GROMACS .gro file of N, CA and C in nm:
model
  504
    1UNK      N    1 -14.527   8.887   2.402
    1UNK     CA    2 -14.606   8.771   2.433
    1UNK      C    3 -14.740   8.781   2.361
    2UNK      N    4 -14.792   8.667   2.322
    2UNK     CA    5 -14.920   8.664   2.254
    2UNK      C    6 -15.030   8.718   2.344
    3UNK      N    7 -15.132   8.778   2.282
    3UNK     CA    8 -15.243   8.833   2.359
    3UNK      C    9 -15.326   8.724   2.425
    4UNK      N   10 -15.337   8.609   2.358
    4UNK     CA   11 -15.414   8.496   2.411
    4UNK      C   12 -15.337   8.368   2.385
    5UNK      N   13 -15.332   8.281   2.486
    5UNK     CA   14 -15.270   8.150   2.474
    5UNK      C   15 -15.382   8.047   2.483
    6UNK      N   16 -15.371   7.941   2.404
    6UNK     CA   17 -15.477   7.841   2.404
    6UNK      C   18 -15.418   7.703   2.383
    7UNK      N   19 -15.465   7.606   2.461
    7UNK     CA   20 -15.419   7.469   2.446
    7UNK      C   21 -15.490   7.375   2.541
    8UNK      N   22 -15.459   7.248   2.526
    8UNK     CA   23 -15.517   7.144   2.612
    8UNK      C   24 -15.438   7.137   2.743
    9UNK      N   25 -15.508   7.103   2.848
    9UNK     CA   26 -15.446   7.091   2.980
    9UNK      C   27 -15.384   6.953   2.999
   10UNK      N   28 -15.264   6.953   3.056
   10UNK     CA   29 -15.196   6.832   3.101
   10UNK      C   30 -15.178   6.851   3.250
   11UNK      N   31 -15.246   6.770   3.331
   11UNK     CA   32 -15.254   6.797   3.475
   11UNK      C   33 -15.165   6.704   3.556
   12UNK      N   34 -15.096   6.766   3.655
   12UNK     CA   35 -15.004   6.693   3.742
   12UNK      C   36 -15.028   6.734   3.887
   13UNK      N   37 -14.969   6.659   3.978
   13UNK     CA   38 -14.991   6.679   4.120
   13UNK      C   39 -14.897   6.778   4.186
   14UNK      N   40 -14.875   6.755   4.315
   14UNK     CA   41 -14.792   6.842   4.398
   14UNK      C   42 -14.644   6.812   4.380
   15UNK      N   43 -14.563   6.912   4.410
   15UNK     CA   44 -14.417   6.897   4.420
   15UNK      C   45 -14.352   6.838   4.295
   16UNK      N   46 -14.391   6.886   4.179
   16UNK     CA   47 -14.325   6.844   4.054
   16UNK      C   48 -14.189   6.912   4.055
   17UNK      N   49 -14.084   6.833   4.075
   17UNK     CA   50 -13.951   6.893   4.093
   17UNK      C   51 -13.873   6.902   3.963
   18UNK      N   52 -13.769   6.981   3.967
   18UNK     CA   53 -13.690   7.006   3.846
   18UNK      C   54 -13.620   6.880   3.796
   19UNK      N   55 -13.598   6.783   3.883
   19UNK     CA   56 -13.535   6.657   3.841
   19UNK      C   57 -13.625   6.577   3.748
   20UNK      N   58 -13.757   6.589   3.764
   20UNK     CA   59 -13.848   6.519   3.673
   20UNK      C   60 -13.891   6.607   3.556
   21UNK      N   61 -13.881   6.738   3.573
   21UNK     CA   62 -13.909   6.828   3.460
   21UNK      C   63 -13.804   6.807   3.352
   22UNK      N   64 -13.678   6.802   3.392
   22UNK     CA   65 -13.569   6.771   3.298
   22UNK      C   66 -13.463   6.692   3.374
   23UNK      N   67 -13.456   6.561   3.353
   23UNK     CA   68 -13.358   6.479   3.423
   23UNK      C   69 -13.214   6.530   3.401
   24UNK      N   70 -13.133   6.512   3.504
   24UNK     CA   71 -12.996   6.564   3.505
   24UNK      C   72 -12.912   6.524   3.386
   25UNK      N   73 -12.936   6.407   3.330
   25UNK     CA   74 -12.853   6.362   3.217
   25UNK      C   75 -12.868   6.451   3.094
   26UNK      N   76 -12.971   6.537   3.092
   26UNK     CA   77 -12.992   6.627   2.978
   26UNK      C   78 -12.948   6.770   3.005
   27UNK      N   79 -12.900   6.797   3.124
   27UNK     CA   80 -12.870   6.936   3.162
   27UNK      C   81 -12.754   6.998   3.087
   28UNK      N   82 -12.676   6.919   3.015
   28UNK     CA   83 -12.566   6.976   2.937
   28UNK      C   84 -12.610   7.015   2.795
   29UNK      N   85 -12.734   6.989   2.760
   29UNK     CA   86 -12.787   7.030   2.629
   29UNK      C   87 -12.810   7.180   2.631
   30UNK      N   88 -12.767   7.248   2.527
   30UNK     CA   89 -12.780   7.394   2.525
   30UNK      C   90 -12.891   7.444   2.432
   31UNK      N   91 -12.938   7.362   2.341
   31UNK     CA   92 -13.043   7.403   2.247
   31UNK      C   93 -13.181   7.387   2.311
   32UNK      N   94 -13.258   7.496   2.312
   32UNK     CA   95 -13.390   7.494   2.374
   32UNK      C   96 -13.480   7.385   2.315
   33UNK      N   97 -13.485   7.373   2.184
   33UNK     CA   98 -13.572   7.274   2.120
   33UNK      C   99 -13.529   7.132   2.155
   34UNK      N  100 -13.399   7.109   2.165
   34UNK     CA  101 -13.349   6.976   2.201
   34UNK      C  102 -13.384   6.943   2.346
   35UNK      N  103 -13.368   7.040   2.436
   35UNK     CA  104 -13.410   7.020   2.575
   35UNK      C  105 -13.559   6.989   2.580
   36UNK      N  106 -13.636   7.059   2.498
   36UNK     CA  107 -13.780   7.041   2.496
   36UNK      C  108 -13.824   6.900   2.463
   37UNK      N  109 -13.743   6.826   2.389
   37UNK     CA  110 -13.776   6.687   2.356
   37UNK      C  111 -13.777   6.597   2.479
   38UNK      N  112 -13.720   6.646   2.589
   38UNK     CA  113 -13.711   6.565   2.711
   38UNK      C  114 -13.790   6.625   2.827
   39UNK      N  115 -13.872   6.726   2.799
   39UNK     CA  116 -13.951   6.791   2.904
   39UNK      C  117 -14.042   6.690   2.973
   40UNK      N  118 -14.042   6.694   3.103
   40UNK     CA  119 -14.123   6.609   3.191
   40UNK      C  120 -14.095   6.460   3.175
   41UNK      N  121 -13.984   6.426   3.114
   41UNK     CA  122 -13.952   6.286   3.089
   41UNK      C  123 -13.946   6.203   3.218
   42UNK      N  124 -13.900   6.264   3.326
   42UNK     CA  125 -13.892   6.191   3.452
   42UNK      C  126 -14.025   6.174   3.523
   43UNK      N  127 -14.127   6.246   3.481
   43UNK     CA  128 -14.260   6.240   3.541
   43UNK      C  129 -14.360   6.172   3.449
   44UNK      N  130 -14.354   6.207   3.323
   44UNK     CA  131 -14.452   6.162   3.224
   44UNK      C  132 -14.377   6.137   3.093
   45UNK      N  133 -14.320   6.017   3.077
   45UNK     CA  134 -14.236   5.989   2.960
   45UNK      C  135 -14.305   6.011   2.825
   46UNK      N  136 -14.438   6.009   2.821
   46UNK     CA  137 -14.511   6.028   2.695
   46UNK      C  138 -14.556   6.171   2.672
   47UNK      N  139 -14.519   6.263   2.763
   47UNK     CA  140 -14.567   6.401   2.753
   47UNK      C  141 -14.539   6.460   2.615
   48UNK      N  142 -14.415   6.455   2.571
   48UNK     CA  143 -14.379   6.519   2.443
   48UNK      C  144 -14.446   6.452   2.324
   49UNK      N  145 -14.482   6.326   2.337
   49UNK     CA  146 -14.554   6.257   2.231
   49UNK      C  147 -14.701   6.294   2.224
   50UNK      N  148 -14.759   6.327   2.339
   50UNK     CA  149 -14.901   6.361   2.347
   50UNK      C  150 -14.929   6.509   2.326
   51UNK      N  151 -14.839   6.591   2.375
   51UNK     CA  152 -14.867   6.735   2.373
   51UNK      C  153 -14.858   6.791   2.232
   52UNK      N  154 -14.935   6.895   2.212
   52UNK     CA  155 -14.931   6.969   2.087
   52UNK      C  156 -14.884   7.111   2.119
   53UNK      N  157 -14.814   7.176   2.027
   53UNK     CA  158 -14.769   7.313   2.055
   53UNK      C  159 -14.884   7.400   2.105
   54UNK      N  160 -14.858   7.471   2.213
   54UNK     CA  161 -14.959   7.556   2.274
   54UNK      C  162 -15.024   7.495   2.395
   55UNK      N  163 -15.009   7.364   2.415
   55UNK     CA  164 -15.071   7.301   2.531
   55UNK      C  165 -15.018   7.362   2.661
   56UNK      N  166 -15.091   7.337   2.769
   56UNK     CA  167 -15.067   7.404   2.896
   56UNK      C  168 -15.051   7.302   3.008
   57UNK      N  169 -14.948   7.319   3.088
   57UNK     CA  170 -14.929   7.234   3.206
   57UNK      C  171 -15.009   7.295   3.321
   58UNK      N  172 -15.082   7.211   3.392
   58UNK     CA  173 -15.160   7.251   3.509
   58UNK      C  174 -15.112   7.164   3.624
   59UNK      N  175 -15.075   7.226   3.736
   59UNK     CA  176 -15.019   7.148   3.847
   59UNK      C  177 -15.065   7.202   3.981
   60UNK      N  178 -15.051   7.120   4.081
   60UNK     CA  179 -15.088   7.156   4.217
   60UNK      C  180 -14.983   7.249   4.276
   61UNK      N  181 -14.950   7.234   4.401
   61UNK     CA  182 -14.860   7.326   4.471
   61UNK      C  183 -14.713   7.293   4.449
   62UNK      N  184 -14.631   7.395   4.464
   62UNK     CA  185 -14.485   7.384   4.467
   62UNK      C  186 -14.425   7.331   4.337
   63UNK      N  187 -14.481   7.373   4.224
   63UNK     CA  188 -14.428   7.330   4.094
   63UNK      C  189 -14.288   7.386   4.076
   64UNK      N  190 -14.195   7.301   4.031
   64UNK     CA  191 -14.058   7.344   4.005
   64UNK      C  192 -13.968   7.344   4.127
   65UNK      N  193 -14.006   7.269   4.230
   65UNK     CA  194 -13.922   7.262   4.350
   65UNK      C  195 -13.798   7.178   4.320
   66UNK      N  196 -13.709   7.169   4.416
   66UNK     CA  197 -13.588   7.089   4.400
   66UNK      C  198 -13.469   7.174   4.363
   67UNK      N  199 -13.379   7.114   4.288
   67UNK     CA  200 -13.254   7.183   4.255
   67UNK      C  201 -13.280   7.301   4.162
   68UNK      N  202 -13.193   7.397   4.169
   68UNK     CA  203 -13.206   7.519   4.088
   68UNK      C  204 -13.155   7.492   3.947
   69UNK      N  205 -13.242   7.446   3.862
   69UNK     CA  206 -13.206   7.416   3.723
   69UNK      C  207 -13.270   7.519   3.633
   70UNK      N  208 -13.188   7.609   3.581
   70UNK     CA  209 -13.240   7.706   3.485
   70UNK      C  210 -13.297   7.636   3.362
   71UNK      N  211 -13.247   7.517   3.335
   71UNK     CA  212 -13.293   7.445   3.215
   71UNK      C  213 -13.434   7.389   3.230
   72UNK      N  214 -13.488   7.384   3.351
   72UNK     CA  215 -13.624   7.329   3.369
   72UNK      C  216 -13.728   7.413   3.294
   73UNK      N  217 -13.738   7.543   3.317
   73UNK     CA  218 -13.835   7.619   3.238
   73UNK      C  219 -13.797   7.629   3.090
   74UNK      N  220 -13.668   7.624   3.060
   74UNK     CA  221 -13.624   7.626   2.920
   74UNK      C  222 -13.675   7.501   2.849
   75UNK      N  223 -13.668   7.385   2.916
   75UNK     CA  224 -13.716   7.260   2.857
   75UNK      C  225 -13.867   7.267   2.832
   76UNK      N  226 -13.940   7.320   2.929
   76UNK     CA  227 -14.086   7.333   2.912
   76UNK      C  228 -14.116   7.423   2.793
   77UNK      N  229 -14.052   7.537   2.787
   77UNK     CA  230 -14.074   7.629   2.676
   77UNK      C  231 -14.031   7.565   2.543
   78UNK      N  232 -13.921   7.495   2.544
   78UNK     CA  233 -13.870   7.430   2.423
   78UNK      C  234 -13.958   7.318   2.372
   79UNK      N  235 -14.041   7.262   2.460
   79UNK     CA  236 -14.132   7.154   2.418
   79UNK      C  237 -14.250   7.207   2.337
   80UNK      N  238 -14.271   7.338   2.342
   80UNK     CA  239 -14.386   7.397   2.274
   80UNK      C  240 -14.500   7.426   2.369
   81UNK      N  241 -14.482   7.393   2.497
   81UNK     CA  242 -14.583   7.424   2.598
   81UNK      C  243 -14.594   7.576   2.608
   82UNK      N  244 -14.717   7.628   2.608
   82UNK     CA  245 -14.733   7.774   2.606
   82UNK      C  246 -14.731   7.837   2.744
   83UNK      N  247 -14.767   7.762   2.849
   83UNK     CA  248 -14.775   7.820   2.983
   83UNK      C  249 -14.787   7.711   3.088
   84UNK      N  250 -14.768   7.752   3.213
   84UNK     CA  251 -14.790   7.664   3.328
   84UNK      C  252 -14.884   7.737   3.423
   85UNK      N  253 -14.988   7.668   3.466
   85UNK     CA  254 -15.078   7.718   3.570
   85UNK      C  255 -15.058   7.626   3.690
   86UNK      N  256 -15.034   7.684   3.807
   86UNK     CA  257 -15.018   7.603   3.927
   86UNK      C  258 -15.079   7.675   4.046
   87UNK      N  259 -15.103   7.598   4.152
   87UNK     CA  260 -15.150   7.660   4.277
   87UNK      C  261 -15.038   7.745   4.336
   88UNK      N  262 -14.914   7.697   4.322
   88UNK     CA  263 -14.798   7.775   4.365
   88UNK      C  264 -14.674   7.720   4.296
   89UNK      N  265 -14.571   7.805   4.290
   89UNK     CA  266 -14.443   7.770   4.228
   89UNK      C  267 -14.333   7.781   4.331
   90UNK      N  268 -14.232   7.694   4.318
   90UNK     CA  269 -14.110   7.714   4.395
   90UNK      C  270 -14.051   7.847   4.349
   91UNK      N  271 -14.002   7.926   4.441
   91UNK     CA  272 -13.956   8.062   4.408
   91UNK      C  273 -13.846   8.065   4.303
   92UNK      N  274 -13.751   7.973   4.308
   92UNK     CA  275 -13.641   7.976   4.210
   92UNK      C  276 -13.695   7.943   4.070
   93UNK      N  277 -13.789   7.849   4.060
   93UNK     CA  278 -13.849   7.818   3.931
   93UNK      C  279 -13.928   7.938   3.880
   94UNK      N  280 -14.000   8.002   3.969
   94UNK     CA  281 -14.080   8.121   3.936
   94UNK      C  282 -13.993   8.225   3.867
   95UNK      N  283 -13.881   8.259   3.929
   95UNK     CA  284 -13.792   8.360   3.871
   95UNK      C  285 -13.727   8.311   3.743
   96UNK      N  286 -13.681   8.187   3.741
   96UNK     CA  287 -13.619   8.133   3.619
   96UNK      C  288 -13.719   8.133   3.504
   97UNK      N  289 -13.844   8.098   3.530
   97UNK     CA  290 -13.946   8.096   3.424
   97UNK      C  291 -13.967   8.236   3.368
   98UNK      N  292 -13.983   8.333   3.456
   98UNK     CA  293 -14.004   8.470   3.409
   98UNK      C  294 -13.881   8.522   3.336
   99UNK      N  295 -13.763   8.487   3.385
   99UNK     CA  296 -13.639   8.533   3.321
   99UNK      C  297 -13.624   8.483   3.178
  100UNK      N  298 -13.678   8.364   3.148
  100UNK     CA  299 -13.665   8.312   3.011
  100UNK      C  300 -13.793   8.332   2.929
  101UNK      N  301 -13.892   8.397   2.988
  101UNK     CA  302 -14.013   8.429   2.913
  101UNK      C  303 -14.116   8.318   2.906
  102UNK      N  304 -14.114   8.224   3.001
  102UNK     CA  305 -14.218   8.120   3.007
  102UNK      C  306 -14.335   8.175   3.088
  103UNK      N  307 -14.452   8.189   3.028
  103UNK     CA  308 -14.567   8.240   3.102
  103UNK      C  309 -14.611   8.143   3.212
  104UNK      N  310 -14.621   8.194   3.334
  104UNK     CA  311 -14.668   8.114   3.447
  104UNK      C  312 -14.780   8.189   3.518
  105UNK      N  313 -14.873   8.114   3.573
  105UNK     CA  314 -14.990   8.172   3.637
  105UNK      C  315 -15.020   8.098   3.766
  106UNK      N  316 -15.037   8.171   3.876
  106UNK     CA  317 -15.078   8.111   4.003
  106UNK      C  318 -15.227   8.131   4.020
  107UNK      N  319 -15.301   8.019   4.028
  107UNK     CA  320 -15.446   8.027   4.047
  107UNK      C  321 -15.496   7.894   4.104
  108UNK      N  322 -15.504   7.883   4.237
  108UNK     CA  323 -15.556   7.759   4.296
  108UNK      C  324 -15.695   7.722   4.245
  109UNK      N  325 -15.781   7.821   4.227
  109UNK     CA  326 -15.917   7.794   4.180
  109UNK      C  327 -15.916   7.736   4.038
  110UNK      N  328 -15.834   7.790   3.952
  110UNK     CA  329 -15.826   7.739   3.815
  110UNK      C  330 -15.776   7.595   3.815
  111UNK      N  331 -15.673   7.567   3.894
  111UNK     CA  332 -15.619   7.431   3.900
  111UNK      C  333 -15.727   7.334   3.945
  112UNK      N  334 -15.804   7.372   4.048
  112UNK     CA  335 -15.911   7.285   4.097
  112UNK      C  336 -16.022   7.266   3.994
  113UNK      N  337 -16.042   7.363   3.905
  113UNK     CA  338 -16.150   7.357   3.808
  113UNK      C  339 -16.111   7.304   3.671
  114UNK      N  340 -15.986   7.265   3.655
  114UNK     CA  341 -15.937   7.215   3.526
  114UNK      C  342 -15.904   7.067   3.538
  115UNK      N  343 -15.946   6.990   3.439
  115UNK     CA  344 -15.912   6.848   3.431
  115UNK      C  345 -15.824   6.824   3.309
  116UNK      N  346 -15.749   6.715   3.311
  116UNK     CA  347 -15.664   6.680   3.198
  116UNK      C  348 -15.748   6.673   3.071
  117UNK      N  349 -15.698   6.733   2.965
  117UNK     CA  350 -15.766   6.733   2.837
  117UNK      C  351 -15.858   6.851   2.813
  118UNK      N  352 -15.890   6.928   2.918
  118UNK     CA  353 -15.974   7.046   2.900
  118UNK      C  354 -15.904   7.147   2.810
  119UNK      N  355 -15.982   7.218   2.732
  119UNK     CA  356 -15.929   7.325   2.645
  119UNK      C  357 -15.925   7.454   2.728
  120UNK      N  358 -15.805   7.513   2.737
  120UNK     CA  359 -15.782   7.629   2.821
  120UNK      C  360 -15.743   7.748   2.735
  121UNK      N  361 -15.790   7.865   2.775
  121UNK     CA  362 -15.751   7.990   2.710
  121UNK      C  363 -15.702   8.086   2.819
  122UNK      N  364 -15.586   8.145   2.796
  122UNK     CA  365 -15.525   8.237   2.892
  122UNK      C  366 -15.506   8.373   2.829
  123UNK      N  367 -15.531   8.477   2.907
  123UNK     CA  368 -15.500   8.614   2.866
  123UNK      C  369 -15.390   8.663   2.960
  124UNK      N  370 -15.264   8.656   2.917
  124UNK     CA  371 -15.154   8.695   3.006
  124UNK      C  372 -15.165   8.836   3.063
  125UNK      N  373 -15.211   8.931   2.984
  125UNK     CA  374 -15.215   9.070   3.032
  125UNK      C  375 -15.313   9.089   3.148
  126UNK      N  376 -15.425   9.018   3.143
  126UNK     CA  377 -15.527   9.035   3.247
  126UNK      C  378 -15.523   8.926   3.353
  127UNK      N  379 -15.454   8.814   3.324
  127UNK     CA  380 -15.452   8.702   3.417
  127UNK      C  381 -15.579   8.619   3.413
  128UNK      N  382 -15.660   8.637   3.309
  128UNK     CA  383 -15.784   8.560   3.297
  128UNK      C  384 -15.751   8.419   3.246
  129UNK      N  385 -15.807   8.319   3.313
  129UNK     CA  386 -15.793   8.178   3.276
  129UNK      C  387 -15.934   8.128   3.245
  130UNK      N  388 -15.956   8.084   3.123
  130UNK     CA  389 -16.087   8.030   3.084
  130UNK      C  390 -16.075   7.881   3.056
  131UNK      N  391 -16.167   7.807   3.114
  131UNK     CA  392 -16.179   7.665   3.082
  131UNK      C  393 -16.292   7.656   2.979
  132UNK      N  394 -16.255   7.645   2.852
  132UNK     CA  395 -16.353   7.645   2.745
  132UNK      C  396 -16.436   7.517   2.745
  133UNK      N  397 -16.379   7.409   2.794
  133UNK     CA  398 -16.451   7.282   2.801
  133UNK      C  399 -16.566   7.289   2.900
  134UNK      N  400 -16.543   7.352   3.014
  134UNK     CA  401 -16.642   7.355   3.122
  134UNK      C  402 -16.717   7.488   3.133
  135UNK      N  403 -16.676   7.588   3.053
  135UNK     CA  404 -16.744   7.717   3.056
  135UNK      C  405 -16.721   7.796   3.184
  136UNK      N  406 -16.603   7.781   3.242
  136UNK     CA  407 -16.571   7.852   3.366
  136UNK      C  408 -16.456   7.950   3.342
  137UNK      N  409 -16.444   8.046   3.432
  137UNK     CA  410 -16.340   8.148   3.420
  137UNK      C  411 -16.282   8.177   3.558
  138UNK      N  412 -16.151   8.203   3.561
  138UNK     CA  413 -16.078   8.230   3.685
  138UNK      C  414 -15.982   8.346   3.661
  139UNK      N  415 -15.927   8.397   3.769
  139UNK     CA  416 -15.827   8.502   3.759
  139UNK      C  417 -15.701   8.455   3.831
  140UNK      N  418 -15.588   8.467   3.764
  140UNK     CA  419 -15.459   8.434   3.824
  140UNK      C  420 -15.408   8.552   3.905
  141UNK      N  421 -15.318   8.524   3.997
  141UNK     CA  422 -15.256   8.630   4.078
  141UNK      C  423 -15.184   8.728   3.987
  142UNK      N  424 -15.191   8.855   4.021
  142UNK     CA  425 -15.125   8.959   3.941
  142UNK      C  426 -14.976   8.963   3.971
  143UNK      N  427 -14.899   9.006   3.872
  143UNK     CA  428 -14.755   9.024   3.889
  143UNK      C  429 -14.726   9.167   3.930
  144UNK      N  430 -14.621   9.188   4.008
  144UNK     CA  431 -14.577   9.325   4.036
  144UNK      C  432 -14.538   9.394   3.904
  145UNK      N  433 -14.542   9.528   3.898
  145UNK     CA  434 -14.515   9.599   3.772
  145UNK      C  435 -14.383   9.561   3.704
  146UNK      N  436 -14.275   9.548   3.780
  146UNK     CA  437 -14.147   9.513   3.716
  146UNK      C  438 -14.154   9.375   3.653
  147UNK      N  439 -14.214   9.279   3.723
  147UNK     CA  440 -14.225   9.144   3.667
  147UNK      C  441 -14.313   9.146   3.542
  148UNK      N  442 -14.416   9.228   3.543
  148UNK     CA  443 -14.503   9.243   3.426
  148UNK      C  444 -14.421   9.293   3.307
  149UNK      N  445 -14.327   9.386   3.333
  149UNK     CA  446 -14.239   9.438   3.227
  149UNK      C  447 -14.153   9.327   3.169
  150UNK      N  448 -14.100   9.240   3.256
  150UNK     CA  449 -14.019   9.126   3.209
  150UNK      C  450 -14.103   9.035   3.120
  151UNK      N  451 -14.222   9.004   3.166
  151UNK     CA  452 -14.311   8.915   3.092
  151UNK      C  453 -14.345   8.975   2.956
  152UNK      N  454 -14.383   9.102   2.955
  152UNK     CA  455 -14.420   9.169   2.830
  152UNK      C  456 -14.305   9.171   2.731
  153UNK      N  457 -14.182   9.180   2.781
  153UNK     CA  458 -14.064   9.183   2.694
  153UNK      C  459 -14.026   9.045   2.644
  154UNK      N  460 -14.077   8.939   2.708
  154UNK     CA  461 -14.042   8.803   2.668
  154UNK      C  462 -13.930   8.743   2.750
  155UNK      N  463 -13.896   8.805   2.862
  155UNK     CA  464 -13.791   8.753   2.950
  155UNK      C  465 -13.687   8.858   2.981
  156UNK      N  466 -13.592   8.820   3.065
  156UNK     CA  467 -13.492   8.914   3.113
  156UNK      C  468 -13.400   8.966   3.003
  157UNK      N  469 -13.349   8.878   2.918
  157UNK     CA  470 -13.256   8.922   2.813
  157UNK      C  471 -13.324   9.019   2.717
  158UNK      N  472 -13.442   8.987   2.663
  158UNK     CA  473 -13.507   9.086   2.577
  158UNK      C  474 -13.539   9.217   2.649
  159UNK      N  475 -13.572   9.209   2.778
  159UNK     CA  476 -13.599   9.330   2.856
  159UNK      C  477 -13.475   9.418   2.863
  160UNK      N  478 -13.361   9.358   2.896
  160UNK     CA  479 -13.236   9.434   2.907
  160UNK      C  480 -13.196   9.489   2.770
  161UNK      N  481 -13.209   9.408   2.666
  161UNK     CA  482 -13.175   9.456   2.531
  161UNK      C  483 -13.259   9.578   2.493
  162UNK      N  484 -13.388   9.574   2.525
  162UNK     CA  485 -13.475   9.688   2.493
  162UNK      C  486 -13.435   9.811   2.573
  163UNK      N  487 -13.402   9.793   2.700
  163UNK     CA  488 -13.360   9.906   2.784
  163UNK      C  489 -13.230   9.966   2.733
  164UNK      N  490 -13.137   9.882   2.691
  164UNK     CA  491 -13.010   9.932   2.638
  164UNK      C  492 -13.032  10.008   2.507
  165UNK      N  493 -13.122   9.956   2.423
  165UNK     CA  494 -13.151  10.023   2.296
  165UNK      C  495 -13.216  10.160   2.320
  166UNK      N  496 -13.300  10.170   2.423
  166UNK     CA  497 -13.364  10.297   2.457
  166UNK      C  498 -13.263  10.401   2.503
  167UNK      N  499 -13.160  10.356   2.573
  167UNK     CA  500 -13.064  10.451   2.631
  167UNK      C  501 -12.952  10.489   2.535
  168UNK      N  502 -12.948  10.427   2.418
  168UNK     CA  503 -12.839  10.463   2.324
  168UNK      C  504 -12.885  10.553   2.213
   0.00000   0.00000   0.00000
């Protein structure tokens, strides 16, 4: 994972569910980049047209709730979005995001201090969230050591591949 992530904030409210992150009609798409063309289509149809690679989703509580769609974080990652900051994540989305290497950060204070369009800088290793537009800084919740290993590897598959390579 990159040492620093930087992009503009796209801000959303509470309970952004997987049905609006990637509508069901696209769930049979297997290519990450193709899924990414439809990210947030059910919530914000212009998201993919406005966002630039590296931009960051900022949301209130319970981001990724609803049905267990592994393709939801894949679509976000495929859109070029670099990370998601939320007050909280639905647990299944949380695990799916980490498993596919999508950086996610829980920080209620950061969410409250970020507005749409603000320039954000994230340091995944330290959990530091900087709002460059407003000159403020926050800290995201830390990950347990094993989850940190998954994140550092880029997701579950790269983590397992590295472990298998070490043991052979």
